[in-house]
Amino acid sequence: MIRIIHYLNQFFGGIGGEDKAHVSPRIIEGPIGPGRLIETFMHKEAKVIATVICGDNYFAQDIEKASSEVLKLILPYRADLFIAGPAFNAGRYGIACGAVCKIVQKELGIPAVTGMYDENPGVELYRTDTFIIKTTDSARGMSEALQRILSLGRRLVRNEKIGPPSKEGYFSRGILINEYADRIGAERVVDMLMLKLKGMPFESEVSRPIYDRIKPAPSIKDLRLSKIALVTDGGLVPKGNPDRIEISSATRFGRYDIKGLEKLKPEDYEVRHSGYDSTLVREDPNRLVPLDVMRDFEKEGRIGGLHDKFYSTTGVASIVEIMRRLGRIIASELLADGVSGVILTST
């Protein structure tokens, strides 16, 4: 009998939606929600002995702390396998699933598996640390995702050989394993080249990264006639964080008035960002949002003028679709205000 511990967020754990995203980790004996499907698929071969539930916001606000709290909860249960999610395309949930799988493997030495959609930020953050099965973008694919997670998990418990990502359905972990082949590398690569030249399908032995291709905007013809805006994903906000921008996996942005200001004063601002050491920015916010330098350019006539607001959000562990949406909103507002160009500062 394989003893399984299952990790869920507040939604799949049956506690609530975003209104319960702040709940701290808790453990309940037995299966909940998708955990019941696990026992159905595994028949009498496995048992979900406990389910850990944690709110997405609670986890995202302090990943290290939340991971440690989850670890303490599951220590007494002596599990054989840890399963998280699947998280599909839910960014905060994906990050939590990856983080708990990583710490469980490292500290307890038991195999762990989760599942995510390829655009989930948890994939890039944790695919080298744990097995992440490829899933659809929503819970419509729950049944198939769990069956594939369990298939891989069962073999990990049995210490069976795991094949390459293309055959097993998990995201590449960047691990290269030496194997004997019936042909040398030169022969194999020539065969792949010939297939490519003939327009026939072939499979590379080295996976290539896929990047979005963005068409560059036309250059500004005369900066002296331009209106420039300042935008940052470094999380600089007025003291008190009036727009409640998250420290990671942000879902919102803020726009802040700088009309008549010559520079940003440190006592007026704070940083909401968990991805870098913000000491220098907190000492002088102009290092991130260069208002002081831009005012000099404005006085010297090097630019036509500066937009009277700066825009800010947080870029760490971002969900691609959410960032696209925020970017479109910001861009549409800037275009409506006659902005010619943007200085986007990152960290």
Coordinates of C-alpha atoms in Angstrom, one line a residue:
M1 CA 0.0 0.0 0.0
I2 CA 1.5 3.3 -1.1
R3 CA 0.9 6.0 1.5
I4 CA 0.3 9.4 -0.3
I5 CA 0.1 12.9 1.1
H6 CA -1.7 15.4 -1.1
Y7 CA -1.2 19.2 -1.2
L8 CA -4.1 21.5 -2.3
N9 CA -4.8 25.2 -2.3
Q10 CA -7.8 26.7 -0.5
F11 CA -10.1 26.3 -3.6
F12 CA -9.5 22.6 -4.3
G13 CA -9.3 22.0 -0.6
G14 CA -12.9 23.1 -0.3
I15 CA -12.3 26.1 2.1
G16 CA -13.2 28.9 -0.3
G17 CA -12.1 31.1 -3.2
E18 CA -10.0 34.3 -3.1
D19 CA -11.7 35.4 0.1
K20 CA -9.8 32.4 1.8
A21 CA -6.5 32.8 0.0
H22 CA -4.9 34.0 3.2
V23 CA -5.4 30.8 5.2
S24 CA -2.3 29.3 6.8
P25 CA -1.3 25.6 6.2
R26 CA -3.5 22.9 7.8
I27 CA -3.6 19.2 7.5
I28 CA -6.7 16.9 7.4
E29 CA -6.5 13.1 7.5
G30 CA -7.7 11.3 4.4
P31 CA -8.5 12.6 0.9
I32 CA -10.4 15.8 -0.1
G33 CA -11.6 16.8 -3.5
P34 CA -9.2 15.6 -6.2
G35 CA -7.7 13.3 -3.6
R36 CA -10.7 11.1 -3.8
L37 CA -10.0 10.6 -7.6
I38 CA -6.4 9.5 -6.6
E39 CA -7.8 6.7 -4.5
T40 CA -10.3 5.8 -7.3
F41 CA -7.5 5.6 -9.9
M42 CA -5.1 3.6 -7.6
H43 CA -7.8 1.2 -6.4
K44 CA -6.4 -0.7 -3.4
E45 CA -2.8 0.1 -4.4
A46 CA -2.6 3.4 -2.6
K47 CA -4.2 5.5 0.1
V48 CA -4.3 9.2 0.6
I49 CA -3.4 9.3 4.3
A50 CA -3.6 13.1 4.7
T51 CA -4.3 16.3 2.8
V52 CA -2.4 19.6 3.3
I53 CA -4.3 22.8 2.5
C54 CA -2.9 26.3 2.2
G55 CA -4.1 29.6 0.8
D56 CA -2.4 30.8 -2.3
N57 CA -1.7 34.3 -1.0
Y58 CA -0.4 33.0 2.3
F59 CA 2.1 30.8 0.5
A60 CA 3.1 33.5 -2.1
Q61 CA 3.8 36.1 0.5
D62 CA 6.5 34.1 2.2
I63 CA 7.4 30.9 0.2
E64 CA 10.2 29.8 2.5
K65 CA 8.1 30.1 5.7
A66 CA 5.1 28.4 4.2
S67 CA 7.2 25.6 2.8
S68 CA 8.7 24.9 6.3
E69 CA 5.2 25.0 7.9
V70 CA 3.9 22.4 5.4
L71 CA 6.9 20.2 6.0
K72 CA 6.3 20.2 9.8
L73 CA 2.7 19.2 9.3
I74 CA 3.5 16.1 7.1
L75 CA 6.6 14.9 9.1
P76 CA 4.6 12.6 11.4
Y77 CA 2.8 10.7 8.6
R78 CA 5.7 8.7 7.1
A79 CA 4.4 9.0 3.5
D80 CA 5.8 7.1 0.5
L81 CA 4.8 9.6 -2.1
F82 CA 3.9 13.3 -2.1
I83 CA 1.5 14.7 -4.7
A84 CA 0.8 18.4 -5.2
G85 CA -2.1 19.8 -7.2
P86 CA -2.2 19.6 -10.2
A87 CA -2.1 23.4 -10.5
F88 CA -2.9 23.8 -14.2
N89 CA -2.4 27.5 -15.1
A90 CA -2.9 28.9 -11.6
G91 CA 0.3 30.8 -11.0
R92 CA 0.4 31.2 -7.2
Y93 CA -0.8 27.6 -6.8
G94 CA 1.8 26.4 -9.2
I95 CA 4.6 28.1 -7.3
A96 CA 3.3 26.6 -4.0
C97 CA 3.1 23.1 -5.6
G98 CA 6.7 23.3 -6.9
A99 CA 8.1 24.7 -3.6
V100 CA 6.5 22.0 -1.4
C101 CA 7.6 19.2 -3.8
K102 CA 11.1 20.6 -3.6
I103 CA 11.4 20.8 0.1
V104 CA 9.7 17.4 0.7
Q105 CA 12.2 15.7 -1.6
K106 CA 15.2 17.5 -0.1
E107 CA 14.3 17.1 3.6
L108 CA 12.3 13.8 3.7
G109 CA 13.8 12.0 0.7
I110 CA 10.5 10.8 -0.6
P111 CA 9.5 11.2 -4.3
A112 CA 7.2 14.1 -5.2
V113 CA 5.2 14.9 -8.4
T114 CA 3.0 17.8 -9.4
G115 CA 1.4 19.0 -12.6
M116 CA 1.1 22.3 -14.4
Y117 CA 0.3 24.0 -17.7
D118 CA 3.4 25.2 -19.7
E119 CA 2.7 28.9 -19.0
N120 CA 2.5 28.5 -15.3
P121 CA 5.5 30.4 -13.7
G122 CA 6.0 27.4 -11.3
V123 CA 7.3 25.4 -14.3
E124 CA 10.4 27.5 -14.9
L125 CA 10.9 28.0 -11.1
Y126 CA 10.8 24.4 -10.1
R127 CA 11.1 22.0 -13.1
T128 CA 14.8 21.3 -12.3
D129 CA 13.9 20.4 -8.7
T130 CA 10.9 18.1 -9.2
F131 CA 8.9 16.2 -11.7
I132 CA 6.1 18.4 -13.2
I133 CA 3.7 16.6 -15.5
K134 CA 2.3 18.6 -18.4
T135 CA -1.4 19.4 -18.1
T136 CA -4.1 21.4 -19.8
D137 CA -4.7 25.0 -18.8
S138 CA -7.7 24.3 -16.6
A139 CA -9.3 21.7 -14.2
R140 CA -11.2 20.2 -17.2
G141 CA -8.1 18.0 -17.6
M142 CA -8.1 16.9 -13.9
S143 CA -8.7 13.3 -14.6
E144 CA -6.0 12.8 -17.2
A145 CA -3.5 14.9 -15.2
L146 CA -4.0 12.9 -12.0
Q147 CA -3.7 9.6 -13.9
R148 CA -0.4 10.6 -15.4
I149 CA 0.9 12.0 -12.1
L150 CA 0.0 8.7 -10.4
S151 CA 1.6 6.6 -13.1
L152 CA 4.9 8.5 -12.7
G153 CA 4.6 8.6 -8.9
R154 CA 4.1 4.8 -8.7
R155 CA 7.2 4.2 -10.7
L156 CA 9.2 6.6 -8.6
V157 CA 8.2 4.8 -5.4
R158 CA 9.3 1.5 -7.0
N159 CA 12.6 3.0 -8.1
E160 CA 11.9 2.1 -11.7
K161 CA 13.8 3.8 -14.6
I162 CA 12.1 7.0 -15.8
G163 CA 12.4 7.8 -19.5
P164 CA 13.0 11.1 -21.2
P165 CA 10.5 14.0 -20.9
S166 CA 9.2 13.5 -24.5
K167 CA 8.0 9.9 -23.7
E168 CA 7.0 10.4 -20.1
G169 CA 5.1 13.6 -20.4
Y170 CA 6.9 15.8 -17.8
F171 CA 8.8 19.0 -18.3
S172 CA 12.5 18.7 -19.0
R173 CA 14.6 18.9 -15.8
G174 CA 17.8 19.8 -17.7
I175 CA 19.3 16.5 -16.7
L176 CA 21.5 14.7 -19.3
I177 CA 22.0 10.9 -18.9
N178 CA 24.6 8.9 -20.8
E179 CA 23.1 6.1 -22.8
Y180 CA 24.4 3.6 -25.3
A181 CA 23.2 4.2 -28.9
D182 CA 23.5 2.2 -32.1
R183 CA 24.8 5.2 -34.0
I184 CA 27.3 7.9 -33.2
G185 CA 26.2 11.5 -32.7
A186 CA 27.3 12.7 -36.1
E187 CA 25.2 10.1 -37.9
R188 CA 22.1 10.9 -35.8
V189 CA 22.4 14.7 -36.4
V190 CA 22.8 14.2 -40.2
D191 CA 19.7 12.0 -40.2
M192 CA 17.7 14.7 -38.3
L193 CA 19.0 17.4 -40.8
M194 CA 17.9 15.3 -43.8
L195 CA 14.4 14.8 -42.3
K196 CA 14.2 18.6 -41.7
L197 CA 15.3 19.4 -45.2
K198 CA 12.6 17.1 -46.6
G199 CA 9.9 18.7 -44.4
M200 CA 9.4 15.5 -42.4
P201 CA 8.9 15.3 -38.7
F202 CA 11.9 14.7 -36.4
E203 CA 12.7 14.9 -32.8
S204 CA 15.8 16.7 -31.5
E205 CA 17.8 15.1 -28.7
V206 CA 18.2 18.6 -27.1
S207 CA 15.0 20.6 -26.3
R208 CA 15.1 24.2 -27.5
P209 CA 13.6 27.1 -25.5
I210 CA 10.6 28.8 -27.1
Y211 CA 10.4 32.6 -26.9
D212 CA 7.7 35.0 -28.0
R213 CA 8.7 37.1 -31.0
I214 CA 7.7 40.8 -30.4
K215 CA 7.9 43.2 -33.2
P216 CA 9.9 46.3 -32.1
A217 CA 8.0 49.6 -32.0
P218 CA 9.2 52.3 -34.4
S219 CA 11.8 54.6 -32.9
I220 CA 11.0 58.1 -31.7
K221 CA 12.1 60.5 -34.4
D222 CA 12.8 63.5 -32.2
L223 CA 13.1 63.1 -28.4
R224 CA 12.9 66.9 -28.0
L225 CA 9.3 66.7 -29.0
S226 CA 8.4 63.5 -27.1
K227 CA 6.5 62.8 -24.0
I228 CA 8.1 60.1 -21.9
A229 CA 6.6 57.9 -19.1
L230 CA 8.3 56.0 -16.3
V231 CA 7.1 52.4 -15.7
T232 CA 8.7 49.8 -13.5
D233 CA 8.1 46.1 -12.5
G234 CA 10.3 46.6 -9.4
G235 CA 7.4 47.1 -7.0
L236 CA 8.0 50.7 -5.9
V237 CA 4.8 52.1 -4.3
P238 CA 3.8 54.9 -1.9
K239 CA 4.0 54.1 1.7
G240 CA 1.1 51.9 2.8
N241 CA 0.8 50.2 -0.6
P242 CA -2.6 51.9 -1.5
D243 CA -3.2 49.6 -4.4
R244 CA -2.4 46.4 -2.5
I245 CA 0.1 45.2 -5.1
E246 CA 1.3 41.7 -4.2
I247 CA 5.0 41.0 -3.5
S248 CA 5.0 38.2 -6.1
S249 CA 2.6 36.9 -8.8
A250 CA 1.1 40.4 -9.0
T251 CA -2.5 40.8 -10.4
R252 CA -2.6 44.6 -10.3
F253 CA -0.6 47.8 -10.9
G254 CA -0.6 51.3 -9.5
R255 CA -0.2 54.8 -11.1
Y256 CA 1.3 57.5 -8.9
D257 CA 1.3 61.2 -9.3
I258 CA 4.7 62.9 -9.8
K259 CA 3.5 66.2 -11.2
G260 CA 5.6 69.0 -9.8
L261 CA 8.1 66.6 -8.1
E262 CA 11.8 67.0 -8.8
K263 CA 12.7 63.6 -7.3
L264 CA 11.3 60.8 -5.2
K265 CA 11.9 60.9 -1.5
P266 CA 12.7 57.7 0.4
E267 CA 10.4 58.5 3.3
D268 CA 7.4 58.5 0.9
Y269 CA 7.9 55.1 -0.8
E270 CA 8.4 51.4 -0.1
V271 CA 9.1 48.3 -2.2
R272 CA 6.7 45.4 -2.7
H273 CA 8.8 42.8 -4.4
S274 CA 10.2 39.5 -3.1
G275 CA 12.6 38.9 -5.9
Y276 CA 15.6 41.1 -5.2
D277 CA 17.4 43.0 -2.4
S278 CA 15.6 46.4 -2.4
T279 CA 18.0 48.1 0.1
L280 CA 19.5 50.5 -2.4
V281 CA 16.1 51.3 -3.9
R282 CA 14.6 52.1 -0.5
E283 CA 17.6 54.3 0.2
D284 CA 17.0 56.2 -3.0
P285 CA 13.8 55.4 -5.0
N286 CA 15.2 57.3 -8.0
R287 CA 17.6 54.4 -8.6
L288 CA 14.6 52.4 -9.8
V289 CA 12.3 55.2 -11.1
P290 CA 14.7 57.9 -12.3
L291 CA 12.6 60.9 -11.8
D292 CA 15.6 63.1 -10.8
V293 CA 17.5 62.4 -14.0
M294 CA 14.4 62.8 -16.2
R295 CA 13.7 66.2 -14.7
D296 CA 17.2 67.2 -15.7
F297 CA 16.6 66.0 -19.3
E298 CA 13.3 67.9 -19.3
K299 CA 15.0 71.2 -18.2
E300 CA 17.8 70.7 -20.8
G301 CA 15.3 70.2 -23.6
R302 CA 16.5 66.7 -24.3
I303 CA 12.9 65.4 -24.0
G304 CA 9.7 67.3 -24.7
G305 CA 8.2 66.5 -21.3
L306 CA 7.6 63.8 -18.6
H307 CA 4.3 62.2 -18.0
D308 CA 2.8 63.3 -14.7
K309 CA 2.4 59.7 -13.3
F310 CA 4.6 56.7 -13.0
Y311 CA 3.3 53.2 -13.3
S312 CA 4.4 50.3 -11.0
T313 CA 3.8 46.6 -10.5
T314 CA 5.7 43.6 -9.3
G315 CA 7.5 41.3 -11.8
V316 CA 8.6 38.3 -9.8
A317 CA 6.9 34.9 -10.5
S318 CA 4.5 36.6 -12.9
I319 CA 1.7 34.8 -14.7
V320 CA 2.2 35.6 -18.4
E321 CA -1.4 36.2 -19.3
I322 CA -1.9 38.5 -16.3
M323 CA 1.1 40.5 -17.2
R324 CA -0.1 40.8 -20.8
R325 CA -3.4 42.1 -19.6
L326 CA -1.8 44.6 -17.3
G327 CA 0.6 45.7 -20.0
R328 CA -2.3 46.3 -22.5
I329 CA -4.2 48.4 -19.9
I330 CA -1.1 50.5 -19.1
A331 CA -0.2 51.0 -22.8
S332 CA -3.8 52.0 -23.7
E333 CA -3.8 54.7 -20.9
L334 CA -0.4 56.0 -21.9
L335 CA -1.4 56.2 -25.6
A336 CA -4.6 58.1 -24.6
D337 CA -2.4 60.6 -22.6
G338 CA -0.2 61.2 -25.7
V339 CA 2.9 59.4 -24.4
S340 CA 5.5 58.9 -27.1
G341 CA 7.8 56.4 -25.3
V342 CA 8.4 54.6 -22.0
I343 CA 11.4 54.0 -19.9
L344 CA 10.8 50.6 -18.3
T345 CA 13.1 49.8 -15.4
S346 CA 13.4 46.3 -14.0
T347 CA 15.5 44.6 -11.4

